Short mmCIF file of C-alpha atoms and ligand atoms in Angstrom, two decimals:
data_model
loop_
_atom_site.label_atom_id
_atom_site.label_comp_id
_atom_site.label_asym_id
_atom_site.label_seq_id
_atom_site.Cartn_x
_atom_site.Cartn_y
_atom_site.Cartn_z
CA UNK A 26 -8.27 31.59 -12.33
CA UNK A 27 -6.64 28.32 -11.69
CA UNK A 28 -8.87 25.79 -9.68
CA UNK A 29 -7.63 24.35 -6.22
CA UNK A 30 -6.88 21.05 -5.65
CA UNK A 31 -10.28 20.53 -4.23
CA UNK A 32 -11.97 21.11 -7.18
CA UNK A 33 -10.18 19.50 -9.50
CA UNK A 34 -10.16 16.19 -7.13
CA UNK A 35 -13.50 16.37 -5.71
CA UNK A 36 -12.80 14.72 -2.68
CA UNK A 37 -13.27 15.64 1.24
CA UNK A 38 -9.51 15.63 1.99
CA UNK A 39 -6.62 16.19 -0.56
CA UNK A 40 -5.46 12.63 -0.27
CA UNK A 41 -4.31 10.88 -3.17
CA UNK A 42 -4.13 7.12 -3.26
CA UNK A 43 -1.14 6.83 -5.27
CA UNK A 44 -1.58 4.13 -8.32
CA UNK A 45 0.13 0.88 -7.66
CA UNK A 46 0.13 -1.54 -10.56
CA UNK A 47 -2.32 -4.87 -9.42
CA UNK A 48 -2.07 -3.47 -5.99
CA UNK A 49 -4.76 -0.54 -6.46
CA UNK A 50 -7.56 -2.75 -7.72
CA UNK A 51 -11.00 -1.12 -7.41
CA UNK A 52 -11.64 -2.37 -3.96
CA UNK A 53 -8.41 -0.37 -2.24
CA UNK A 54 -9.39 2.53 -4.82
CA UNK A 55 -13.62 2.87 -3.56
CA UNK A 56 -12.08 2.42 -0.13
CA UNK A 57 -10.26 5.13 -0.32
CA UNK A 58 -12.17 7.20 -2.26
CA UNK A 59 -15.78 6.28 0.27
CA UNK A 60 -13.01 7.62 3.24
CA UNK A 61 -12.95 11.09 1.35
CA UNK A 62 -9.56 10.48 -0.37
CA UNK A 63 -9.20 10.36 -4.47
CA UNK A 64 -8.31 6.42 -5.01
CA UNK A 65 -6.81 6.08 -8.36
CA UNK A 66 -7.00 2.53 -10.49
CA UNK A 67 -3.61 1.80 -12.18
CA UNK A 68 -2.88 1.07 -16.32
CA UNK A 69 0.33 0.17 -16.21
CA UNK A 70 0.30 -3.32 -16.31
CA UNK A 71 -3.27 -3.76 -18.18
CA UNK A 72 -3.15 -5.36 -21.57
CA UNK A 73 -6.82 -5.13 -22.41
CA UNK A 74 -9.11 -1.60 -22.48
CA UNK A 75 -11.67 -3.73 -21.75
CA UNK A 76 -10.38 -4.81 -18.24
CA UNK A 77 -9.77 -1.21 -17.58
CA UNK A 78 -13.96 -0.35 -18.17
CA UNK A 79 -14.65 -3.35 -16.05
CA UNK A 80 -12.23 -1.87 -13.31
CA UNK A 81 -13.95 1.39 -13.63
CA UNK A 82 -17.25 0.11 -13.28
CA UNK A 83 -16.86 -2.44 -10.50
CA UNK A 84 -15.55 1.16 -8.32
CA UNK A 85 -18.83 2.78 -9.33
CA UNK A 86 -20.91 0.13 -7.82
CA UNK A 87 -18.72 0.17 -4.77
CA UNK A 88 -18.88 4.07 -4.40
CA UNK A 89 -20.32 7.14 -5.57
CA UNK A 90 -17.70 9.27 -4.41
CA UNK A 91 -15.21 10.87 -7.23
CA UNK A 92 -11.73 8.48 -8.28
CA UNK A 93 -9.45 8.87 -10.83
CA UNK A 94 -6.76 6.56 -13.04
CA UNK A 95 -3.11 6.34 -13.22
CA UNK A 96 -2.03 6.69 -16.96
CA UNK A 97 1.95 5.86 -17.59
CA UNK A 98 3.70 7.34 -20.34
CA UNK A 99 5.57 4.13 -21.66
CA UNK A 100 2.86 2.34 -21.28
CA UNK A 101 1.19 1.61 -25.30
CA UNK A 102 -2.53 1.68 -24.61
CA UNK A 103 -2.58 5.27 -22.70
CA UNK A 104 -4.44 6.51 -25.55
CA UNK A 105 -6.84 3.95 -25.86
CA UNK A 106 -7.21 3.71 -21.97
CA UNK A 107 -7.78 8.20 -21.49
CA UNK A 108 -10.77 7.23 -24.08
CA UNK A 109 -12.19 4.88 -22.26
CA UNK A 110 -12.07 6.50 -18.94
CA UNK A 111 -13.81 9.49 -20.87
CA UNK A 112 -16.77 7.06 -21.95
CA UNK A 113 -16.98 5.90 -18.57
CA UNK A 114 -16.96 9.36 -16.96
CA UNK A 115 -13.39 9.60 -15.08
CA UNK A 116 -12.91 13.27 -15.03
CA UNK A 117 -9.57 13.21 -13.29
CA UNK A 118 -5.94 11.53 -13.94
CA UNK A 119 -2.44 11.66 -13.04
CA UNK A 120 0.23 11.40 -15.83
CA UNK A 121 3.40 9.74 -14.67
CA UNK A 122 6.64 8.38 -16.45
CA UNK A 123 6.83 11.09 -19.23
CA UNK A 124 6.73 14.56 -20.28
CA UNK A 125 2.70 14.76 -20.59
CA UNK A 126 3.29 17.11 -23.60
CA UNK A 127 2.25 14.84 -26.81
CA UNK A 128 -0.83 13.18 -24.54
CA UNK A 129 -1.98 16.66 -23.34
CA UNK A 130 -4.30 17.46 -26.27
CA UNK A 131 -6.12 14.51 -26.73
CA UNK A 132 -6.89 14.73 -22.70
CA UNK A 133 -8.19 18.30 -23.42
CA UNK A 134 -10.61 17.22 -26.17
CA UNK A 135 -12.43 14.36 -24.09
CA UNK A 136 -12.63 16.80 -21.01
CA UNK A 137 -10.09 15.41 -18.69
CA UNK A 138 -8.20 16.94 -15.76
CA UNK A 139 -4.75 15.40 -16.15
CA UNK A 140 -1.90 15.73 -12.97
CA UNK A 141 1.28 15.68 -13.98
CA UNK A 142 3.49 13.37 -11.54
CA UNK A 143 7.08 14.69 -11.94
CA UNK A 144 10.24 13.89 -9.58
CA UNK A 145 12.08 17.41 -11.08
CA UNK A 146 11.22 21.23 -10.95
CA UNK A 147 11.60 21.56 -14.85
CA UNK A 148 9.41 18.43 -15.55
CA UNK A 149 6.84 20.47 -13.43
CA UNK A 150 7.50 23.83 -15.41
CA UNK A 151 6.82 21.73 -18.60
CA UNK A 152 3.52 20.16 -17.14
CA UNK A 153 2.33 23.17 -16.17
CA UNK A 154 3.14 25.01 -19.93
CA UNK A 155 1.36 21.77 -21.11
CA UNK A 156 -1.97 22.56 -19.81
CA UNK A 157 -1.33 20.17 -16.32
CA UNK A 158 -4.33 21.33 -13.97
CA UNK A 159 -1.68 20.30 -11.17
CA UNK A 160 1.30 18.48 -10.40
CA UNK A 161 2.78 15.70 -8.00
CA UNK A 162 6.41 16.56 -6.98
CA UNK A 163 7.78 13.02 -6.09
CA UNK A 164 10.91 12.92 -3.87
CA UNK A 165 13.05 10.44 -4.62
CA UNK A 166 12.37 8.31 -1.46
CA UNK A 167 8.99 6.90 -2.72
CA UNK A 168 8.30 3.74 -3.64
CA UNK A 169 8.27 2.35 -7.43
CA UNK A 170 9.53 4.21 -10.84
CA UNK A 171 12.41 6.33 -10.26
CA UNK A 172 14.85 8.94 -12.35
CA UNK A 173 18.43 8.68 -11.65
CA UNK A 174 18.94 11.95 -10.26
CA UNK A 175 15.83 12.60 -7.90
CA UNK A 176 15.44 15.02 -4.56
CA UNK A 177 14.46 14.27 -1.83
CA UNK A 178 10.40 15.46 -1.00
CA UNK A 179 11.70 17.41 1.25
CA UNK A 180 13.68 19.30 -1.00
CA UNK A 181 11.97 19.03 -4.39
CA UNK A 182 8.51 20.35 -3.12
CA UNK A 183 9.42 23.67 -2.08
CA UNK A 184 10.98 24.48 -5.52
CA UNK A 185 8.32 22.70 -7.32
CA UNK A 186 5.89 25.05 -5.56
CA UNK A 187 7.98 28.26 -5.81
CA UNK A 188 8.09 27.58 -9.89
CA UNK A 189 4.48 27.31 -10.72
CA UNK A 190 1.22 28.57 -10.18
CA UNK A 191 -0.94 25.31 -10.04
CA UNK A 192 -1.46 23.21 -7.25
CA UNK A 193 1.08 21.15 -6.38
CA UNK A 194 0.94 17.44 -4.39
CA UNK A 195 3.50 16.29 -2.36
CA UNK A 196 4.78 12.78 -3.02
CA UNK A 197 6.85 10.17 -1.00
CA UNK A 198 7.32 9.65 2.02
CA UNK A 199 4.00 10.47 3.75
CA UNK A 200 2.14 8.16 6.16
CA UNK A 201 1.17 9.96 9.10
CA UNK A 202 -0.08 13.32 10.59
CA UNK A 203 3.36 14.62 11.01
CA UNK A 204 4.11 13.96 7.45
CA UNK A 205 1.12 15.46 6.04
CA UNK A 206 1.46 18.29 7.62
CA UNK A 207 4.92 18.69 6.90
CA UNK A 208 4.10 18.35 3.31
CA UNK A 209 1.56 20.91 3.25
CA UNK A 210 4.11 23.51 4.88
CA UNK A 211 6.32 23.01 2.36
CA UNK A 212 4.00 24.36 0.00
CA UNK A 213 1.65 21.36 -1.03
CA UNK A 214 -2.21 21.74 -1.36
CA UNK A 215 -2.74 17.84 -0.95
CA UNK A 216 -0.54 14.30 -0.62
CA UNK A 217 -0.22 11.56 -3.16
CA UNK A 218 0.31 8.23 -0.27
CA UNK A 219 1.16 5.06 -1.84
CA UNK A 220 3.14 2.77 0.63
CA UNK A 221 1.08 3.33 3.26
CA UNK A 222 -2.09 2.03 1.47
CA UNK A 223 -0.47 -1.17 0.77
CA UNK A 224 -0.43 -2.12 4.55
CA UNK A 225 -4.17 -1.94 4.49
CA UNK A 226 -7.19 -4.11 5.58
CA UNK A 227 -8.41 -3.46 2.36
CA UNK A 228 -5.59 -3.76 0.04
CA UNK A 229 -5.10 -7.14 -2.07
CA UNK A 230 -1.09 -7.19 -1.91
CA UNK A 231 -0.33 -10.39 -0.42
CA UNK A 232 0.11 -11.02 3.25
CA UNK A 233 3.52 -11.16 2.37
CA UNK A 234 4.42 -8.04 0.77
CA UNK A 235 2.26 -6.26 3.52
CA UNK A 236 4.32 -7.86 6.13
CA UNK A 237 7.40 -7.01 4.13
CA UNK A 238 6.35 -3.24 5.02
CA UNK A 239 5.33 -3.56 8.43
CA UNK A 240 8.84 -5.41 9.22
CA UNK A 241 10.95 -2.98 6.87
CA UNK A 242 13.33 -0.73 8.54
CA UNK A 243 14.41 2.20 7.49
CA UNK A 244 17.08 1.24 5.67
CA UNK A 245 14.95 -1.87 4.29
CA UNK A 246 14.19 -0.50 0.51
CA UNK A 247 17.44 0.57 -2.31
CA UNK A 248 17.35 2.16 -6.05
CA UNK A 249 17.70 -0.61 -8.15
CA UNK A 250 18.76 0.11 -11.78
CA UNK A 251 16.79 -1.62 -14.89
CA UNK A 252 18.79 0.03 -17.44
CA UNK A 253 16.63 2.89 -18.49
CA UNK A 254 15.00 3.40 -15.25
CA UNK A 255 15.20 2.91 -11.93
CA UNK A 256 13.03 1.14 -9.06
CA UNK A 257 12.99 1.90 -5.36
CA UNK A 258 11.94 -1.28 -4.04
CA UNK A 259 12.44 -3.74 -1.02
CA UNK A 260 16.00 -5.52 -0.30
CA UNK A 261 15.22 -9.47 -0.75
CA UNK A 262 17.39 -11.83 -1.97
CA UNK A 263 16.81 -10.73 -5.50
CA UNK A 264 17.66 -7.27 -5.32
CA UNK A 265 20.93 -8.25 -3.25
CA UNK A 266 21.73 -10.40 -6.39
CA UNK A 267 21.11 -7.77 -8.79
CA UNK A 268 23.45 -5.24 -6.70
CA UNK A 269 26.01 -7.55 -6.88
CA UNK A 270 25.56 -8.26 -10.25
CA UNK A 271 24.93 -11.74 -10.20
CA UNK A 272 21.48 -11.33 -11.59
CA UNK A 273 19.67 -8.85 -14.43
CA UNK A 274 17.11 -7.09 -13.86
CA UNK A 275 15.80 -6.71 -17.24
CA UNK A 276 13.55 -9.50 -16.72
CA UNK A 277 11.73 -8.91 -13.68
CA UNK A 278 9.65 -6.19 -14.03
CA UNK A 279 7.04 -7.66 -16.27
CA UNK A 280 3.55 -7.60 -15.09
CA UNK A 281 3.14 -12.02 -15.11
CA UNK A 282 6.47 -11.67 -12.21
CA UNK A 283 5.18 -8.51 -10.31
CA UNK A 284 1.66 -10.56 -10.46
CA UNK A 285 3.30 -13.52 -8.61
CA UNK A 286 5.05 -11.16 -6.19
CA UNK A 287 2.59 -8.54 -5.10
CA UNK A 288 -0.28 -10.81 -5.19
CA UNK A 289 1.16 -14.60 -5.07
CA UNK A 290 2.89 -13.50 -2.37
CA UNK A 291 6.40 -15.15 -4.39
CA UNK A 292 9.24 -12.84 -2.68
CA UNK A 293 12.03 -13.72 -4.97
CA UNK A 294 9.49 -13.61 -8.19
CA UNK A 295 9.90 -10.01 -8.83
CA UNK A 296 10.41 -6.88 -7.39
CA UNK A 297 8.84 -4.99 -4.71
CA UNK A 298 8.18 -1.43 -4.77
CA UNK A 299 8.00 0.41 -1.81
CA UNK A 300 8.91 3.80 -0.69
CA UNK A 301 11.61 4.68 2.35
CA UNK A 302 8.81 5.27 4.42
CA UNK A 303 8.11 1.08 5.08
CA UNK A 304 10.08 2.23 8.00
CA UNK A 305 8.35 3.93 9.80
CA UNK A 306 5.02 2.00 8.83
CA UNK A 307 4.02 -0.42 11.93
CA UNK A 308 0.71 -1.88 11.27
CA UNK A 309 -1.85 -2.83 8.96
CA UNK A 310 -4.98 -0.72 9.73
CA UNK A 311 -7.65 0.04 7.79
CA UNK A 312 -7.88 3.03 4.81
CA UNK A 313 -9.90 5.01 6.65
CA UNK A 314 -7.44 5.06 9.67
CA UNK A 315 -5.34 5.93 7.36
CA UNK A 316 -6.54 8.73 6.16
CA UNK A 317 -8.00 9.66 9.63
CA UNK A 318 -4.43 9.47 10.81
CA UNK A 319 -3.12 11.67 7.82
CA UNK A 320 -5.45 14.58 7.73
CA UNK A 321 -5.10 14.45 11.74
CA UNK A 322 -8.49 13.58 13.03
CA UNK A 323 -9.08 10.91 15.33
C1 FMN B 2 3.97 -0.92 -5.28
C2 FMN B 2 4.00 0.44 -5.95
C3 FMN B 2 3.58 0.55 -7.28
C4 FMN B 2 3.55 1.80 -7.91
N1 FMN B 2 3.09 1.91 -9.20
C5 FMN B 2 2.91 3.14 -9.75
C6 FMN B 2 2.25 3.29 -11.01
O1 FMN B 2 1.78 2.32 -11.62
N2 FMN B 2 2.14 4.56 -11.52
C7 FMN B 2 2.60 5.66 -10.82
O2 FMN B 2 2.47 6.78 -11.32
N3 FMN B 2 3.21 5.55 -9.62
C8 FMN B 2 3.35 4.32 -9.07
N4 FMN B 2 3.90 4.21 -7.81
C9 FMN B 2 4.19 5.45 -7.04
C10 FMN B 2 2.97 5.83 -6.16
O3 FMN B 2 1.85 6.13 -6.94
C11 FMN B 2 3.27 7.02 -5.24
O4 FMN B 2 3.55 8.20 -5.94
C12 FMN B 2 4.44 6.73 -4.31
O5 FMN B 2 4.30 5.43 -3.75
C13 FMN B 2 4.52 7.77 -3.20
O6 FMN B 2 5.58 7.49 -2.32
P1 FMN B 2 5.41 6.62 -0.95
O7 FMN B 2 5.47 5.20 -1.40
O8 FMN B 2 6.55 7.05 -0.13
O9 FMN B 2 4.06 6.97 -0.36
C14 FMN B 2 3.98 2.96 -7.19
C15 FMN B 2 4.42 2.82 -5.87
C16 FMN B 2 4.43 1.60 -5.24
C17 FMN B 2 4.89 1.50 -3.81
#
């Protein structure tokens, strides 16, 4: 018997906070997680295990309530970083930016859950085969990390759920009742929400980038190309250069420029992720609205 989303999160709704580099620091992650959604901490930019533990401890003394941790495949301390979240009793992550395959073992042996985050049907045939106790099937109009040839939520979550037998999390796109509930009739158990929870009382982005959202349009993010992946991030300045190529990418997404960006508030420092859905996001409320508003109770 496979276990439902519910069990394998632990949480009162099947909300997701979706990792978000230095955005999803423990305070946005024991907010969300105290509302009743999983809050995840993100490794992708750390350079130290040891500011990972003190992460993971400083959400313990905020809340009791379960949380998980982002761990990114091209990222060179995942291994180090799924031992330490073992030690300090993290039960539950997602695996994004890879096949999960080579990592999948070693998450076995220390007892954790790991959720495969995958943007195509056969990435989530592989997770499952893999050992994934579910996946997220990101459409390709979420914010951060892309593939080059992504669906749409819409379209990638029905085939995603028609092609395996675990749980499966809708990704991208999602910041409201309608959208939640559109997700789950696709075929969904639960949401994965990252945009929305940076236009947050709670979240540290900058003023700035949280503005950036509640301004956007929705034709206010594009794909930009960094050579072996791709970003979906907000049109400034920068990325205008960068489609014009009068300006390489290469450079900017490095954790000391998406530092100065997301949390220095710099808007031409870096690049800023964010998903389609910026659009259609109108104010900065507080996590628990959020989730309020997402699982449709007042
Ligand atoms: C600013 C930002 C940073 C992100 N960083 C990560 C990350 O470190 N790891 C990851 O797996 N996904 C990352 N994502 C993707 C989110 O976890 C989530 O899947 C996505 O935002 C969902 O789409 P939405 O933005 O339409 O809600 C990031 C997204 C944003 C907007």
């Amino acid at each position: 018997m496979k276990n439902s989303l519910r069990e394998i999160l632990g949480s009162e709704h099947p909300v997701i906070q979706g990792a978000m580099g230095f955005v999803s620091n423990p305070e946005l992650v024991a907010a969300v997680s105290g509302a009743g959604g999983f809050g995840q901490l993100a490794t992708i930019f750390l350079e130290d295990i040891e500011e990972l533990r003190r992460q993971v401890r400083r959400v313990k003394a905020l809340t009791s309530r379960p949380f998980g941790a982002n761990l990114f495949a091209k990222q060179p301390l995942s291994i180090d970083f799924a031992r330490v979240l073992a030690e300090e009793g993290v039960r539950t992550v997602t695996f994004s930016g890879g096949s999960p395959k080579k990592i999948a073992p070693l998450l076995n042996d220390l007892g954790i859950n790991f959720i495969a985050v995958t943007a195509t049907v056969r990435g989530a045939v592989s997770a499952s085969e893999s050992g994934a106790a579910a996946v997220v099937a990101e459409g390709s109009e979420s914010g951060g990390v892309q593939g080059y040839r992504g669906s749409s939520t819409l379209v990638l979550v029905p085939q995603v759920a028609d092609a395996v037998d675990i749980p499966v999390v809708a990704a991208g796109g999602i910041s409201d009742g309608r959208s939640y509930r559109a997700a789950l009739a696709l075929g969904a158990s639960g949401v994965q929400v990252g945009t929305r929870f940076i236009a947050t009382k709670e979240c540290i982005a900058h003023p700035t980038f949280k503005e950036a959202i509640v301004k956007a349009d929705d034709t206010s993010t594009e794909v930009v190309d960094l050579g072996s992946f791709c970003l979906r991030a907000l049109v400034t300045k920068t990325v205008e250069l960068i489609s014009k190529s009068e300006l390489d990418p290469s450079a900017l997404f490095v954790p000391e420029k998406i530092r100065k960006g997301w949390i220095g508030g710099e808007l031409e420092a870096g690049l800023f992720a964010s998903g389609q859905v910026a659009g259609a996001i109108k104010s900065i409320k507080t996590v628990r609205e959020v989730i309020m508003e997402l699982i449709g109770e007042p």
